[in-house]
Short mmCIF file of C-alpha atoms in Angstrom, two decimals:
data_model
loop_
_atom_site.label_atom_id
_atom_site.label_comp_id
_atom_site.label_asym_id
_atom_site.label_seq_id
_atom_site.Cartn_x
_atom_site.Cartn_y
_atom_site.Cartn_z
CA UNK A 1 -0.08 0.05 -0.01
CA UNK A 2 1.34 3.43 -0.96
CA UNK A 3 2.34 5.68 1.86
CA UNK A 4 1.39 8.82 -0.21
CA UNK A 5 -2.42 9.17 -0.38
CA UNK A 6 -5.16 11.74 -0.09
CA UNK A 7 -5.52 13.30 3.39
CA UNK A 8 -9.02 13.82 4.81
CA UNK A 9 -9.44 16.31 7.80
CA UNK A 10 -13.13 16.80 8.40
CA UNK A 11 -14.94 17.91 5.37
CA UNK A 12 -11.76 18.68 3.42
CA UNK A 13 -9.51 16.28 1.56
CA UNK A 14 -6.10 17.28 0.34
CA UNK A 15 -4.88 15.54 -2.81
CA UNK A 16 -1.79 14.06 -0.88
CA UNK A 17 -0.56 13.80 2.65
CA UNK A 18 2.69 15.91 2.23
CA UNK A 19 2.11 19.44 3.79
CA UNK A 20 4.08 22.61 3.88
CA UNK A 21 4.50 23.82 7.40
CA UNK A 22 3.75 27.37 8.47
CA UNK A 23 7.00 29.42 8.85
CA UNK A 24 6.97 33.08 9.98
CA UNK A 25 8.43 35.33 7.35
CA UNK A 26 8.68 32.56 4.77
CA UNK A 27 5.46 30.84 3.73
CA UNK A 28 3.81 33.76 2.17
CA UNK A 29 1.79 33.48 -1.00
CA UNK A 30 4.63 33.29 -3.52
CA UNK A 31 6.36 30.57 -1.66
CA UNK A 32 3.15 28.71 -1.01
CA UNK A 33 2.33 28.73 -4.70
CA UNK A 34 5.82 27.55 -5.60
CA UNK A 35 5.42 24.61 -3.08
CA UNK A 36 2.14 23.64 -4.64
CA UNK A 37 3.94 23.47 -7.88
CA UNK A 38 6.53 21.34 -6.12
CA UNK A 39 4.02 18.72 -5.14
CA UNK A 40 2.61 19.85 -1.74
CA UNK A 41 -0.83 18.54 -1.04
CA UNK A 42 -1.56 21.45 1.30
CA UNK A 43 0.22 24.60 1.97
CA UNK A 44 -0.04 26.48 5.47
CA UNK A 45 0.38 30.18 5.72
CA UNK A 46 2.68 32.05 8.32
CA UNK A 47 0.95 32.44 11.52
CA UNK A 48 -1.19 35.57 12.09
CA UNK A 49 -1.97 37.21 15.38
CA UNK A 50 -5.54 37.08 16.42
CA UNK A 51 -4.96 39.92 18.66
CA UNK A 52 -3.58 42.11 15.79
CA UNK A 53 -6.50 41.19 13.65
CA UNK A 54 -8.91 42.27 16.54
CA UNK A 55 -7.38 45.68 16.41
CA UNK A 56 -7.44 45.99 12.71
CA UNK A 57 -3.67 45.85 12.08
CA UNK A 58 -3.24 46.32 8.41
CA UNK A 59 -0.12 44.11 8.00
CA UNK A 60 -1.83 41.15 9.80
CA UNK A 61 -4.89 41.71 7.70
CA UNK A 62 -2.91 41.38 4.51
CA UNK A 63 -1.40 38.26 5.78
CA UNK A 64 -4.78 36.55 5.43
CA UNK A 65 -4.91 37.22 1.70
CA UNK A 66 -5.27 33.97 -0.34
CA UNK A 67 -4.58 33.97 -4.08
CA UNK A 68 -6.78 32.00 -6.40
CA UNK A 69 -3.89 29.72 -7.43
CA UNK A 70 -2.80 28.66 -3.93
CA UNK A 71 -5.53 26.30 -2.83
CA UNK A 72 -5.67 24.15 -0.84
CA UNK A 73 -4.36 26.45 1.85
CA UNK A 74 -4.44 26.39 5.69
CA UNK A 75 -4.43 29.71 7.53
CA UNK A 76 -2.69 29.57 10.94
CA UNK A 77 -3.76 31.82 13.71
CA UNK A 78 -2.35 32.34 17.23
CA UNK A 79 -3.86 33.96 20.36
CA UNK A 80 -4.71 33.56 24.03
CA UNK A 81 -8.46 34.23 24.28
CA UNK A 82 -11.51 32.81 22.85
CA UNK A 83 -13.12 36.00 21.42
CA UNK A 84 -10.03 37.02 19.23
CA UNK A 85 -9.54 33.38 18.06
CA UNK A 86 -13.21 33.26 16.99
CA UNK A 87 -12.79 36.69 15.20
CA UNK A 88 -9.57 35.55 13.53
CA UNK A 89 -10.94 32.27 12.38
CA UNK A 90 -13.96 33.77 10.93
CA UNK A 91 -11.89 36.38 9.02
CA UNK A 92 -9.64 33.65 7.67
CA UNK A 93 -12.58 31.78 6.46
CA UNK A 94 -14.08 34.75 4.74
CA UNK A 95 -10.72 35.47 3.00
CA UNK A 96 -10.71 31.93 1.37
CA UNK A 97 -8.86 29.63 3.72
CA UNK A 98 -9.68 25.91 3.30
CA UNK A 99 -8.64 25.13 6.91
CA UNK A 100 -8.02 27.04 10.16
CA UNK A 101 -4.95 25.96 12.16
CA UNK A 102 -4.39 26.95 15.77
CA UNK A 103 -0.77 27.42 16.93
CA UNK A 104 0.06 26.00 20.22
CA UNK A 105 3.59 25.14 19.63
CA UNK A 106 5.62 28.21 18.95
CA UNK A 107 8.46 28.62 21.36
CA UNK A 108 9.24 32.33 20.52
CA UNK A 109 9.50 34.30 23.63
CA UNK A 110 7.46 37.26 22.33
CA UNK A 111 4.56 34.95 21.40
CA UNK A 112 4.65 33.16 24.74
CA UNK A 113 4.76 36.30 26.88
CA UNK A 114 1.44 37.13 25.24
CA UNK A 115 0.10 33.74 26.49
CA UNK A 116 0.07 32.12 23.07
CA UNK A 117 2.15 29.53 21.25
CA UNK A 118 3.65 26.56 23.35
CA UNK A 119 2.77 28.03 26.79
CA UNK A 120 -0.81 26.90 26.00
CA UNK A 121 0.31 23.40 26.58
CA UNK A 122 0.63 24.41 30.23
CA UNK A 123 -3.11 24.97 30.43
CA UNK A 124 -4.93 22.32 28.63
CA UNK A 125 -8.34 23.40 29.80
CA UNK A 126 -7.79 26.76 28.17
CA UNK A 127 -6.20 25.26 24.97
CA UNK A 128 -9.14 23.03 24.68
CA UNK A 129 -11.58 26.04 25.01
CA UNK A 130 -9.72 27.91 22.24
CA UNK A 131 -9.95 24.98 19.92
CA UNK A 132 -13.48 24.44 20.59
CA UNK A 133 -14.31 28.08 20.08
CA UNK A 134 -12.55 28.08 16.75
CA UNK A 135 -14.41 24.93 15.69
CA UNK A 136 -17.82 26.32 16.65
CA UNK A 137 -16.97 29.74 14.90
CA UNK A 138 -16.42 28.42 11.32
CA UNK A 139 -17.76 25.90 8.85
CA UNK A 140 -14.40 24.82 7.61
CA UNK A 141 -12.17 22.26 9.44
CA UNK A 142 -10.02 23.40 12.36
CA UNK A 143 -6.72 21.86 13.17
CA UNK A 144 -4.25 22.09 15.93
CA UNK A 145 -0.43 22.46 15.65
CA UNK A 146 1.60 21.79 18.79
CA UNK A 147 4.60 19.80 20.14
CA UNK A 148 5.23 16.56 21.85
CA UNK A 149 6.42 18.29 25.03
CA UNK A 150 7.47 21.48 26.69
CA UNK A 151 10.68 19.90 27.97
CA UNK A 152 12.34 16.64 28.36
CA UNK A 153 10.67 15.67 31.68
CA UNK A 154 7.23 14.80 30.37
CA UNK A 155 5.78 13.81 26.90
CA UNK A 156 2.40 15.41 26.12
CA UNK A 157 1.86 14.00 22.68
CA UNK A 158 -1.05 11.62 23.66
CA UNK A 159 -2.67 14.25 25.88
CA UNK A 160 -2.47 17.02 23.15
CA UNK A 161 -3.94 14.55 20.53
CA UNK A 162 -6.80 13.51 22.83
CA UNK A 163 -7.34 17.22 23.69
CA UNK A 164 -7.61 18.13 19.98
CA UNK A 165 -9.96 15.22 19.22
CA UNK A 166 -12.26 15.98 22.20
CA UNK A 167 -12.36 19.73 21.27
CA UNK A 168 -13.63 18.88 17.77
CA UNK A 169 -10.42 19.43 15.75
CA UNK A 170 -10.24 17.65 12.46
CA UNK A 171 -6.60 16.87 12.82
CA UNK A 172 -3.51 17.55 14.87
CA UNK A 173 0.00 18.30 13.77
CA UNK A 174 2.63 17.27 16.29
CA UNK A 175 6.17 18.67 16.08
CA UNK A 176 8.12 15.73 17.26
CA UNK A 177 10.56 17.79 19.45
CA UNK A 178 10.07 19.53 22.75
CA UNK A 179 9.54 23.23 22.72
CA UNK A 180 12.93 23.78 24.51
CA UNK A 181 14.65 22.10 21.56
CA UNK A 182 13.16 24.68 19.04
CA UNK A 183 14.42 23.20 15.75
CA UNK A 184 17.33 21.18 16.74
CA UNK A 185 17.82 17.46 17.61
CA UNK A 186 16.41 14.30 16.14
CA UNK A 187 12.61 14.14 16.07
CA UNK A 188 11.01 11.76 18.53
CA UNK A 189 8.88 9.68 16.13
CA UNK A 190 7.92 7.15 18.84
CA UNK A 191 6.19 9.89 20.78
CA UNK A 192 4.08 10.79 17.70
CA UNK A 193 3.45 7.13 17.08
CA UNK A 194 1.87 6.90 20.63
CA UNK A 195 -0.48 9.79 19.77
CA UNK A 196 -1.45 8.23 16.42
CA UNK A 197 -2.52 5.05 18.30
CA UNK A 198 -4.58 7.07 20.87
CA UNK A 199 -6.95 8.95 18.66
CA UNK A 200 -9.17 8.56 15.65
CA UNK A 201 -8.46 11.93 14.04
CA UNK A 202 -5.48 12.38 11.67
CA UNK A 203 -2.14 12.89 13.32
CA UNK A 204 0.34 14.80 11.13
CA UNK A 205 4.06 14.32 11.93
CA UNK A 206 6.48 17.32 11.71
CA UNK A 207 10.09 18.04 12.60
CA UNK A 208 13.30 17.13 10.95
CA UNK A 209 11.63 15.95 7.61
CA UNK A 210 14.44 16.67 5.08
CA UNK A 211 14.16 13.61 2.94
CA UNK A 212 12.06 10.56 2.03
CA UNK A 213 13.54 8.38 4.72
CA UNK A 214 12.46 10.66 7.55
CA UNK A 215 8.98 11.16 5.86
CA UNK A 216 8.56 7.25 5.63
CA UNK A 217 9.47 6.83 9.27
CA UNK A 218 6.60 9.18 10.32
CA UNK A 219 4.17 7.60 7.93
CA UNK A 220 5.07 4.06 8.98
CA UNK A 221 4.61 5.04 12.64
CA UNK A 222 0.99 5.76 11.89
CA UNK A 223 0.88 9.34 10.82
CA UNK A 224 -1.81 10.26 8.38
CA UNK A 225 0.49 12.94 6.86
CA UNK A 226 3.87 14.50 7.14
CA UNK A 227 4.53 18.33 7.38
CA UNK A 228 7.60 19.72 5.95
CA UNK A 229 9.21 23.12 7.01
CA UNK A 230 12.79 23.86 6.66
CA UNK A 231 13.32 21.01 4.23
CA UNK A 232 11.33 22.95 1.74
CA UNK A 233 13.40 26.12 1.80
CA UNK A 234 15.90 25.86 -1.00
CA UNK A 235 13.99 22.90 -2.41
CA UNK A 236 10.31 23.53 -2.78
CA UNK A 237 10.17 20.37 -4.93
CA UNK A 238 10.98 18.16 -1.91
CA UNK A 239 7.28 17.09 -1.88
CA UNK A 240 7.51 15.63 -5.44
CA UNK A 241 11.00 14.17 -4.68
CA UNK A 242 9.55 12.33 -1.66
CA UNK A 243 6.70 11.05 -3.56
CA UNK A 244 8.97 9.81 -6.33
CA UNK A 245 11.34 8.20 -3.84
CA UNK A 246 8.63 6.39 -1.85
CA UNK A 247 7.10 5.08 -5.13
CA UNK A 248 10.53 3.55 -5.82
CA UNK A 249 11.93 6.06 -8.14
CA UNK A 250 14.88 8.45 -8.16
CA UNK A 251 14.25 12.02 -7.55
CA UNK A 252 15.77 14.61 -9.85
CA UNK A 253 19.11 16.10 -8.66
CA UNK A 254 18.80 19.52 -7.22
CA UNK A 255 21.98 21.18 -8.73
CA UNK A 256 23.19 24.53 -7.50
CA UNK A 257 22.34 26.02 -10.87
CA UNK A 258 18.78 24.69 -10.72
CA UNK A 259 18.45 25.99 -7.15
CA UNK A 260 19.51 29.40 -8.08
CA UNK A 261 17.20 29.50 -11.09
CA UNK A 262 14.20 28.66 -8.77
CA UNK A 263 15.33 31.25 -6.25
CA UNK A 264 15.54 33.97 -9.05
CA UNK A 265 12.01 33.09 -10.14
CA UNK A 266 10.90 33.31 -6.49
CA UNK A 267 12.58 36.70 -6.01
CA UNK A 268 10.79 37.98 -9.17
CA UNK A 269 7.50 36.75 -7.82
CA UNK A 270 8.15 38.42 -4.34
CA UNK A 271 8.88 41.66 -6.19
CA UNK A 272 5.82 41.37 -8.36
CA UNK A 273 3.60 40.62 -5.29
CA UNK A 274 5.09 43.09 -2.64
CA UNK A 275 6.89 45.66 -4.80
CA UNK A 276 10.68 45.92 -5.25
CA UNK A 277 11.85 47.16 -1.78
CA UNK A 278 9.77 44.68 0.31
CA UNK A 279 9.98 41.93 -2.17
CA UNK A 280 13.90 42.05 -2.20
CA UNK A 281 13.95 42.44 1.58
CA UNK A 282 11.95 39.35 2.13
CA UNK A 283 13.91 37.38 -0.28
CA UNK A 284 17.10 38.09 1.74
CA UNK A 285 15.81 36.08 4.81
CA UNK A 286 16.45 32.70 3.19
CA UNK A 287 19.44 33.46 1.06
CA UNK A 288 21.55 30.95 3.05
CA UNK A 289 19.22 28.07 1.91
CA UNK A 290 19.34 28.97 -1.76
CA UNK A 291 22.91 30.40 -2.42
CA UNK A 292 24.82 27.49 -1.20
CA UNK A 293 26.85 24.33 -2.11
CA UNK A 294 28.95 25.86 -4.84
CA UNK A 295 32.42 27.51 -4.89
CA UNK A 296 32.32 31.08 -3.55
CA UNK A 297 28.69 30.82 -2.46
CA UNK A 298 29.53 32.69 0.73
CA UNK A 299 30.99 35.56 -1.39
CA UNK A 300 27.90 35.56 -3.65
CA UNK A 301 25.60 35.64 -0.58
CA UNK A 302 27.51 38.52 0.77
CA UNK A 303 27.15 40.47 -2.48
CA UNK A 304 23.45 39.51 -2.64
CA UNK A 305 22.32 40.86 0.65
CA UNK A 306 23.73 44.27 -0.12
CA UNK A 307 21.70 44.62 -3.36
CA UNK A 308 18.54 46.68 -3.33
CA UNK A 309 16.95 46.23 -6.86
CA UNK A 310 15.79 43.20 -8.98
CA UNK A 311 18.05 44.47 -11.82
CA UNK A 312 21.11 44.31 -9.70
CA UNK A 313 20.11 40.76 -8.53
CA UNK A 314 19.52 39.50 -12.04
CA UNK A 315 22.95 40.84 -13.06
CA UNK A 316 24.63 39.10 -10.22
CA UNK A 317 22.86 35.85 -10.82
CA UNK A 318 23.80 36.16 -14.62
CA UNK A 319 27.47 36.19 -13.68
CA UNK A 320 27.17 33.26 -11.31
CA UNK A 321 25.28 31.27 -13.92
CA UNK A 322 28.20 31.73 -16.24
CA UNK A 323 30.57 30.02 -13.78
CA UNK A 324 28.68 26.62 -13.76
#
């Protein structure tokens, strides 16, 4: 039986079970569209503050925008009180989201100080109420994304999965690391497997998925799907690569020249979407993932981050392409 299959979450079914994870400052519309072209079954937007939406913050409002060509898309929201979560979920649905995802796993201090993110794992009753409030507020599926633990003293994966199921969530994504680990260390797939066995809703595995081998481990552990984050930066076609390899084929080689070509196309899309100044600035954030693995890559990155216009970037890339 194939490990790659459609993924049903409540009333919604994604064409396959390889998902793009929400990443702040990265998974915007241009990148989401690129990952859908790269084989993702569902793309998740960067998290949006429910509190900011409540007060009409323009930037947060723009983050809810969904382009026609980026479906299926999950819009992730975060917050600490039921009313703003309800409002944010309703706004996201009105703007075209296919799924609402509630973040309860972010370890960033700024988010945690506001009572949101992974600190919600400390108050399971409150977290359950937030999920339930979102579920009741919209007609599309609501999912929960959290972690297997806050620290290494106590695994919470099973409890989180049961909490999500009892609150009416259509699925739960479990990052297979403790919050204190942030994004480092090997994923604890066994902890996720325990959650898979404990609930009937789909459990999606996340954390450290950089190739088909890790994806296979999650899926064979009982996960209904796999969510890929950093593994997609620099290779948005990782979703198609994993599908090919799990089907017994050989994935296309991602050469440095091919990677730079994809990156340049993404920069152009960023500029078209945001305008030149913001588009170029956003592109700089992930330069280390794209401009790598070739002679003088560090020098090229150093030049790239000092450029301000698309024309300058295109000129630099043209020179680099001539060296391959």
